[in-house]
Coordinates of C-alpha atoms in Angstrom, one line a residue:
M654 CA 101.4 -28.0 5.0
T655 CA 100.4 -26.7 8.5
T656 CA 96.7 -26.2 7.8
G657 CA 94.6 -29.3 7.4
P658 CA 91.1 -30.7 7.6
G659 CA 89.2 -29.6 10.7
D660 CA 91.2 -26.4 11.2
I661 CA 89.3 -23.1 11.5
V662 CA 90.6 -20.3 9.3
L663 CA 89.9 -16.6 9.3
I664 CA 89.5 -15.3 5.7
H665 CA 90.9 -11.8 4.9
H666 CA 89.6 -10.0 1.9
K667 CA 91.4 -6.7 0.9
G668 CA 93.2 -6.7 4.2
H669 CA 90.0 -7.0 6.3
A670 CA 88.8 -10.1 8.2
V671 CA 85.5 -11.0 6.7
T672 CA 84.4 -14.6 7.7
Y673 CA 85.5 -17.8 9.4
A674 CA 85.6 -21.2 7.6
R675 CA 86.4 -24.8 8.5
V676 CA 88.7 -26.7 6.3
E677 CA 86.7 -29.8 5.3
E678 CA 89.1 -31.5 2.9
I679 CA 92.3 -31.0 1.0
T680 CA 92.9 -33.1 -2.1
T681 CA 95.5 -32.9 -4.9
D682 CA 94.4 -31.0 -8.0
V683 CA 95.2 -32.1 -11.6
K684 CA 97.7 -29.3 -11.9
P685 CA 101.0 -30.2 -10.1
G686 CA 101.6 -28.2 -7.0
W687 CA 98.0 -27.1 -6.6
W688 CA 95.4 -28.4 -4.1
Q689 CA 91.6 -28.4 -4.0
V690 CA 90.6 -27.0 -0.6
R691 CA 87.0 -27.6 0.4
L692 CA 85.9 -24.9 2.9
L693 CA 82.7 -24.5 4.9
F694 CA 82.0 -20.9 5.6
L695 CA 80.8 -20.5 9.2
Q696 CA 78.0 -18.0 8.6
V697 CA 74.2 -18.0 8.3
P698 CA 73.4 -19.6 5.9
S699 CA 76.5 -21.7 5.8
Q700 CA 78.1 -22.2 2.4
E701 CA 80.6 -24.8 1.1
V702 CA 83.1 -23.8 -1.6
T703 CA 86.2 -25.4 -3.2
W704 CA 89.2 -23.2 -3.9
I705 CA 92.2 -24.4 -5.9
L706 CA 95.3 -23.1 -4.1
R707 CA 99.0 -23.6 -3.7
E708 CA 100.4 -24.9 -0.4
E709 CA 101.8 -21.5 0.5
Y710 CA 98.3 -19.9 0.1
I711 CA 96.7 -22.6 2.3
D712 CA 99.3 -21.8 5.0
G713 CA 98.7 -18.0 5.0
G714 CA 100.3 -16.6 1.9
E715 CA 98.4 -13.8 0.1
F716 CA 96.8 -14.6 -3.3
T717 CA 94.3 -12.8 -5.5
M718 CA 90.8 -13.8 -6.5
G719 CA 89.3 -11.6 -9.2
G720 CA 92.1 -9.1 -8.6
D721 CA 91.3 -8.8 -4.9
P722 CA 93.9 -9.8 -2.3
I723 CA 92.8 -12.8 -0.1
R724 CA 94.6 -14.5 2.8
L725 CA 93.7 -17.5 5.0
E726 CA 94.8 -17.2 8.7
K727 CA 94.8 -20.5 10.6
L728 CA 93.4 -20.1 14.1
P729 CA 94.8 -22.0 17.1
P730 CA 92.6 -24.7 18.6
A731 CA 90.3 -23.4 21.3
A732 CA 91.5 -25.9 23.9
S733 CA 95.0 -24.5 23.7
L734 CA 93.8 -20.9 24.4
A735 CA 92.1 -21.7 27.8
G736 CA 94.2 -24.7 28.9
P737 CA 92.9 -27.6 30.8
P738 CA 90.4 -26.8 33.6
E739 CA 91.7 -27.0 37.1
P740 CA 90.2 -29.7 39.3
P741 CA 88.2 -28.4 42.4
P742 CA 90.1 -28.7 45.7
P743 CA 89.4 -31.9 47.6
P744 CA 86.9 -31.7 50.5
S745 CA 88.3 -31.2 54.0
Q746 CA 88.9 -34.5 55.8
E747 CA 88.8 -32.9 59.2
G748 CA 85.6 -32.7 61.3
G749 CA 84.0 -29.5 62.4
T750 CA 83.7 -26.4 60.3
S751 CA 85.1 -26.2 56.8
G752 CA 86.7 -22.8 57.4
A753 CA 83.7 -20.9 56.2
G754 CA 82.8 -19.9 59.8
G755 CA 79.3 -21.4 59.6
K756 CA 77.4 -23.2 62.4
V757 CA 75.2 -26.2 62.1
V758 CA 71.8 -25.9 63.8
S759 CA 69.7 -28.9 64.4
L760 CA 66.0 -28.6 63.5
A761 CA 65.0 -31.9 64.9
G762 CA 64.1 -30.6 68.4
R763 CA 62.3 -27.5 67.3
K764 CA 58.5 -27.3 67.4
G765 CA 56.9 -25.5 64.6
K766 CA 54.1 -22.9 64.9
P767 CA 50.6 -24.2 64.3
H768 CA 49.1 -23.0 61.0

């Protein structure tokens, strides 16, 4: 089984994506070869349901509910989409300008205008 607790799935109903859900728990059912899948629908208001499914349905195979075709599509983890962030470049160790072309002006010797 490739889909497990903590995974986010996109639920398709009649061939259309309708909602996202997080797999909360997968436990064996009393019927051999079937699993109780507890899902938390990620919508407002959130709703928790338990579906009894075969392993191939949990992993993306199409099944029917009330005669309507349903399919779960496991989404990849978000971290794998963006990759690790790149660290910022180290500060320049040389004196002088940092390459931005700026000039340092001392304000210590300036006299302000009286208010």
